[in-house]
């Protein structure tokens, strides 16, 4: 998968996760403020989605830039 497609997939996965959390909490009667989460989160939400693709789905971008994958 080329890096642009990987980044798009990671971004979309991140959005799906946020939407799923918001929907789940809404069902419980709890409001989820995505903007507050993004502003105050202690973890890098993009990194979490990326690691889900790396380690959970075994999807890696094809790139010549070794430093893009060092965190994994």
mmCIF file of N, CA and C in Angstrom:
data_model
loop_
_atom_site.group_PDB
_atom_site.id
_atom_site.type_symbol
_atom_site.label_atom_id
_atom_site.label_comp_id
_atom_site.label_asym_id
_atom_site.label_seq_id
_atom_site.Cartn_x
_atom_site.Cartn_y
_atom_site.Cartn_z
ATOM 1 N N UNK A 1 0.862 -1.164 0.000
ATOM 2 C CA UNK A 1 0.000 0.000 0.000
ATOM 3 C C UNK A 1 0.910 1.229 0.000
ATOM 4 N N UNK A 2 0.646 2.161 -0.915
ATOM 5 C CA UNK A 2 1.496 3.350 -0.945
ATOM 6 C C UNK A 2 1.192 4.238 0.253
ATOM 7 N N UNK A 3 2.111 5.142 0.561
ATOM 8 C CA UNK A 3 2.029 5.956 1.773
ATOM 9 C C UNK A 3 0.779 6.844 1.787
ATOM 10 N N UNK A 4 0.372 7.363 0.658
ATOM 11 C CA UNK A 4 -0.820 8.216 0.614
ATOM 12 C C UNK A 4 -2.074 7.408 0.951
ATOM 13 N N UNK A 5 -2.179 6.213 0.403
ATOM 14 C CA UNK A 5 -3.331 5.355 0.690
ATOM 15 C C UNK A 5 -3.321 4.922 2.153
ATOM 16 N N UNK A 6 -2.129 4.607 2.672
ATOM 17 C CA UNK A 6 -2.014 4.223 4.080
ATOM 18 C C UNK A 6 -2.447 5.365 4.986
ATOM 19 N N UNK A 7 -1.965 6.565 4.707
ATOM 20 C CA UNK A 7 -2.324 7.729 5.531
ATOM 21 C C UNK A 7 -3.818 8.006 5.473
ATOM 22 N N UNK A 8 -4.405 7.848 4.312
ATOM 23 C CA UNK A 8 -5.847 8.038 4.167
ATOM 24 C C UNK A 8 -6.607 6.991 4.982
ATOM 25 N N UNK A 9 -6.181 5.746 4.917
ATOM 26 C CA UNK A 9 -6.803 4.675 5.680
ATOM 27 C C UNK A 9 -6.679 4.937 7.174
ATOM 28 N N UNK A 10 -5.516 5.354 7.621
ATOM 29 C CA UNK A 10 -5.291 5.649 9.032
ATOM 30 C C UNK A 10 -6.181 6.804 9.502
ATOM 31 N N UNK A 11 -6.278 7.843 8.692
ATOM 32 C CA UNK A 11 -7.135 8.987 9.022
ATOM 33 C C UNK A 11 -8.588 8.556 9.106
ATOM 34 N N UNK A 12 -9.030 7.754 8.146
ATOM 35 C CA UNK A 12 -10.411 7.270 8.152
ATOM 36 C C UNK A 12 -10.684 6.359 9.344
ATOM 37 N N UNK A 13 -9.732 5.501 9.695
ATOM 38 C CA UNK A 13 -9.883 4.619 10.844
ATOM 39 C C UNK A 13 -10.011 5.442 12.125
ATOM 40 N N UNK A 14 -9.214 6.480 12.243
ATOM 41 C CA UNK A 14 -9.285 7.352 13.405
ATOM 42 C C UNK A 14 -10.675 7.965 13.526
ATOM 43 N N UNK A 15 -11.236 8.414 12.417
ATOM 44 C CA UNK A 15 -12.577 9.011 12.414
ATOM 45 C C UNK A 15 -13.621 7.967 12.798
ATOM 46 N N UNK A 16 -13.492 6.765 12.273
ATOM 47 C CA UNK A 16 -14.424 5.687 12.612
ATOM 48 C C UNK A 16 -14.378 5.397 14.113
ATOM 49 N N UNK A 17 -13.178 5.366 14.696
ATOM 50 C CA UNK A 17 -13.053 5.114 16.131
ATOM 51 C C UNK A 17 -13.725 6.218 16.946
ATOM 52 N N UNK A 18 -13.497 7.462 16.575
ATOM 53 C CA UNK A 18 -14.116 8.577 17.289
ATOM 54 C C UNK A 18 -15.639 8.504 17.180
ATOM 55 N N UNK A 19 -16.136 8.232 15.991
ATOM 56 C CA UNK A 19 -17.580 8.128 15.781
ATOM 57 C C UNK A 19 -18.173 6.970 16.580
ATOM 58 N N UNK A 20 -17.457 5.850 16.623
ATOM 59 C CA UNK A 20 -17.950 4.678 17.359
ATOM 60 C C UNK A 20 -18.013 4.968 18.857
ATOM 61 N N UNK A 21 -17.007 5.622 19.385
ATOM 62 C CA UNK A 21 -17.008 5.978 20.801
ATOM 63 C C UNK A 21 -18.151 6.951 21.094
ATOM 64 N N UNK A 22 -18.307 7.962 20.248
ATOM 65 C CA UNK A 22 -19.384 8.938 20.438
ATOM 66 C C UNK A 22 -20.749 8.254 20.400
ATOM 67 N N UNK A 23 -20.949 7.343 19.465
ATOM 68 C CA UNK A 23 -22.230 6.645 19.344
ATOM 69 C C UNK A 23 -22.478 5.744 20.553
ATOM 70 N N UNK A 24 -21.460 5.013 20.960
ATOM 71 C CA UNK A 24 -21.596 4.123 22.119
ATOM 72 C C UNK A 24 -21.953 4.920 23.375
ATOM 73 N N UNK A 25 -21.227 5.995 23.622
ATOM 74 C CA UNK A 25 -21.501 6.801 24.804
ATOM 75 C C UNK A 25 -22.869 7.473 24.721
ATOM 76 N N UNK A 26 -23.267 7.867 23.516
ATOM 77 C CA UNK A 26 -24.592 8.457 23.323
ATOM 78 C C UNK A 26 -25.678 7.459 23.729
ATOM 79 N N UNK A 27 -25.485 6.185 23.366
ATOM 80 C CA UNK A 27 -26.437 5.148 23.752
ATOM 81 C C UNK A 27 -26.543 5.013 25.269
ATOM 82 N N UNK A 28 -25.460 5.355 25.954
ATOM 83 C CA UNK A 28 -25.441 5.294 27.415
ATOM 84 C C UNK A 28 -25.896 6.608 28.045
ATOM 85 N N UNK A 29 -26.232 7.594 27.194
ATOM 86 C CA UNK A 29 -26.664 8.892 27.691
ATOM 87 C C UNK A 29 -25.520 9.805 28.079
ATOM 88 N N UNK A 30 -24.332 9.523 27.536
ATOM 89 C CA UNK A 30 -23.132 10.305 27.849
ATOM 90 C C UNK A 30 -22.682 11.034 26.593
ATOM 91 N N UNK A 31 -22.489 12.349 26.707
ATOM 92 C CA UNK A 31 -22.021 13.136 25.564
ATOM 93 C C UNK A 31 -20.499 12.992 25.438
ATOM 94 N N UNK A 32 -20.036 12.790 24.232
ATOM 95 C CA UNK A 32 -18.599 12.706 23.943
ATOM 96 C C UNK A 32 -18.219 13.900 23.094
ATOM 97 N N UNK A 33 -17.340 14.737 23.622
ATOM 98 C CA UNK A 33 -16.897 15.946 22.938
ATOM 99 C C UNK A 33 -15.595 15.636 22.198
ATOM 100 N N UNK A 34 -15.691 15.371 20.912
ATOM 101 C CA UNK A 34 -14.518 14.995 20.108
ATOM 102 C C UNK A 34 -13.464 16.096 20.142
ATOM 103 N N UNK A 35 -13.875 17.350 20.022
ATOM 104 C CA UNK A 35 -12.917 18.462 20.028
ATOM 105 C C UNK A 35 -12.150 18.519 21.348
ATOM 106 N N UNK A 36 -12.847 18.314 22.454
ATOM 107 C CA UNK A 36 -12.174 18.316 23.759
ATOM 108 C C UNK A 36 -11.199 17.148 23.860
ATOM 109 N N UNK A 37 -11.627 15.991 23.363
ATOM 110 C CA UNK A 37 -10.739 14.825 23.360
ATOM 111 C C UNK A 37 -9.465 15.114 22.565
ATOM 112 N N UNK A 38 -9.636 15.627 21.365
ATOM 113 C CA UNK A 38 -8.477 15.893 20.510
ATOM 114 C C UNK A 38 -7.559 16.945 21.128
ATOM 115 N N UNK A 39 -8.130 17.949 21.787
ATOM 116 C CA UNK A 39 -7.334 19.022 22.382
ATOM 117 C C UNK A 39 -6.577 18.561 23.628
ATOM 118 N N UNK A 40 -7.134 17.610 24.355
ATOM 119 C CA UNK A 40 -6.569 17.248 25.655
ATOM 120 C C UNK A 40 -6.012 15.835 25.759
ATOM 121 N N UNK A 41 -6.138 15.044 24.722
ATOM 122 C CA UNK A 41 -5.706 13.641 24.794
ATOM 123 C C UNK A 41 -4.222 13.534 25.111
ATOM 124 N N UNK A 42 -3.889 12.590 25.981
ATOM 125 C CA UNK A 42 -2.484 12.384 26.334
ATOM 126 C C UNK A 42 -1.779 11.486 25.325
ATOM 127 N N UNK A 43 -2.551 10.774 24.516
ATOM 128 C CA UNK A 43 -1.988 9.903 23.486
ATOM 129 C C UNK A 43 -2.236 10.522 22.119
ATOM 130 N N UNK A 44 -1.347 10.255 21.198
ATOM 131 C CA UNK A 44 -1.490 10.736 19.828
ATOM 132 C C UNK A 44 -2.521 9.853 19.124
ATOM 133 N N UNK A 45 -3.713 10.400 18.887
ATOM 134 C CA UNK A 45 -4.802 9.623 18.302
ATOM 135 C C UNK A 45 -4.453 9.089 16.914
ATOM 136 N N UNK A 46 -3.668 9.837 16.148
ATOM 137 C CA UNK A 46 -3.266 9.344 14.829
ATOM 138 C C UNK A 46 -2.331 8.139 14.986
ATOM 139 N N UNK A 47 -1.459 8.190 15.974
ATOM 140 C CA UNK A 47 -0.527 7.082 16.211
ATOM 141 C C UNK A 47 -1.280 5.817 16.604
ATOM 142 N N UNK A 48 -2.335 5.967 17.382
ATOM 143 C CA UNK A 48 -3.123 4.802 17.793
ATOM 144 C C UNK A 48 -3.727 4.111 16.570
ATOM 145 N N UNK A 49 -4.311 4.892 15.668
ATOM 146 C CA UNK A 49 -4.891 4.312 14.449
ATOM 147 C C UNK A 49 -3.806 3.659 13.601
ATOM 148 N N UNK A 50 -2.655 4.305 13.499
ATOM 149 C CA UNK A 50 -1.537 3.755 12.729
ATOM 150 C C UNK A 50 -1.082 2.424 13.311
ATOM 151 N N UNK A 51 -0.952 2.357 14.639
ATOM 152 C CA UNK A 51 -0.514 1.115 15.273
ATOM 153 C C UNK A 51 -1.558 0.010 15.124
ATOM 154 N N UNK A 52 -2.842 0.370 15.088
ATOM 155 C CA UNK A 52 -3.869 -0.640 14.839
ATOM 156 C C UNK A 52 -3.670 -1.262 13.453
ATOM 157 N N UNK A 53 -3.334 -0.421 12.478
ATOM 158 C CA UNK A 53 -3.088 -0.938 11.124
ATOM 159 C C UNK A 53 -1.819 -1.781 11.091
ATOM 160 N N UNK A 54 -0.742 -1.299 11.727
ATOM 161 C CA UNK A 54 0.520 -2.040 11.740
ATOM 162 C C UNK A 54 0.350 -3.406 12.404
ATOM 163 N N UNK A 55 -0.102 -3.390 13.639
ATOM 164 C CA UNK A 55 -0.029 -4.582 14.480
ATOM 165 C C UNK A 55 -1.303 -5.416 14.485
ATOM 166 N N UNK A 56 -2.442 -4.785 14.248
ATOM 167 C CA UNK A 56 -3.699 -5.529 14.259
ATOM 168 C C UNK A 56 -4.104 -6.041 12.893
ATOM 169 N N UNK A 57 -3.786 -5.267 11.858
ATOM 170 C CA UNK A 57 -4.189 -5.651 10.504
ATOM 171 C C UNK A 57 -3.000 -6.018 9.624
ATOM 172 N N UNK A 58 -1.779 -5.864 10.158
ATOM 173 C CA UNK A 58 -0.549 -6.157 9.413
ATOM 174 C C UNK A 58 -0.512 -5.415 8.075
ATOM 175 N N UNK A 59 -0.890 -4.131 8.145
ATOM 176 C CA UNK A 59 -0.837 -3.271 6.961
ATOM 177 C C UNK A 59 0.258 -2.246 7.184
ATOM 178 N N UNK A 60 1.164 -2.178 6.239
ATOM 179 C CA UNK A 60 2.307 -1.269 6.326
ATOM 180 C C UNK A 60 2.405 -0.477 5.028
ATOM 181 N N UNK A 61 2.806 0.784 5.124
ATOM 182 C CA UNK A 61 2.979 1.559 3.897
ATOM 183 C C UNK A 61 4.249 1.131 3.181
ATOM 184 N N UNK A 62 4.202 1.183 1.874
ATOM 185 C CA UNK A 62 5.403 0.944 1.075
ATOM 186 C C UNK A 62 6.095 2.284 0.912
ATOM 187 N N UNK A 63 7.320 2.370 1.413
ATOM 188 C CA UNK A 63 8.045 3.626 1.350
ATOM 189 C C UNK A 63 9.545 3.350 1.400
ATOM 190 N N UNK A 64 10.297 4.257 0.839
ATOM 191 C CA UNK A 64 11.752 4.183 0.920
ATOM 192 C C UNK A 64 12.259 4.949 2.136
ATOM 193 N N UNK A 65 11.357 5.655 2.822
ATOM 194 C CA UNK A 65 11.724 6.445 3.985
ATOM 195 C C UNK A 65 11.626 5.580 5.238
ATOM 196 N N UNK A 66 12.745 5.009 5.659
ATOM 197 C CA UNK A 66 12.789 4.099 6.795
ATOM 198 C C UNK A 66 12.272 4.757 8.067
ATOM 199 N N UNK A 67 12.547 6.050 8.243
ATOM 200 C CA UNK A 67 12.172 6.732 9.480
ATOM 201 C C UNK A 67 10.653 6.822 9.669
ATOM 202 N N UNK A 68 9.860 6.639 8.621
ATOM 203 C CA UNK A 68 8.395 6.688 8.753
ATOM 204 C C UNK A 68 7.870 5.510 9.541
ATOM 205 N N UNK A 69 8.608 4.428 9.575
ATOM 206 C CA UNK A 69 8.117 3.208 10.230
ATOM 207 C C UNK A 69 8.901 2.860 11.498
ATOM 208 N N UNK A 70 9.802 3.698 11.930
ATOM 209 C CA UNK A 70 10.625 3.369 13.093
ATOM 210 C C UNK A 70 9.816 3.252 14.365
ATOM 211 N N UNK A 71 8.749 4.033 14.511
ATOM 212 C CA UNK A 71 7.944 3.987 15.735
ATOM 213 C C UNK A 71 7.220 2.656 15.876
ATOM 214 N N UNK A 72 7.000 1.990 14.805
ATOM 215 C CA UNK A 72 6.303 0.705 14.856
ATOM 216 C C UNK A 72 7.276 -0.341 15.252
#
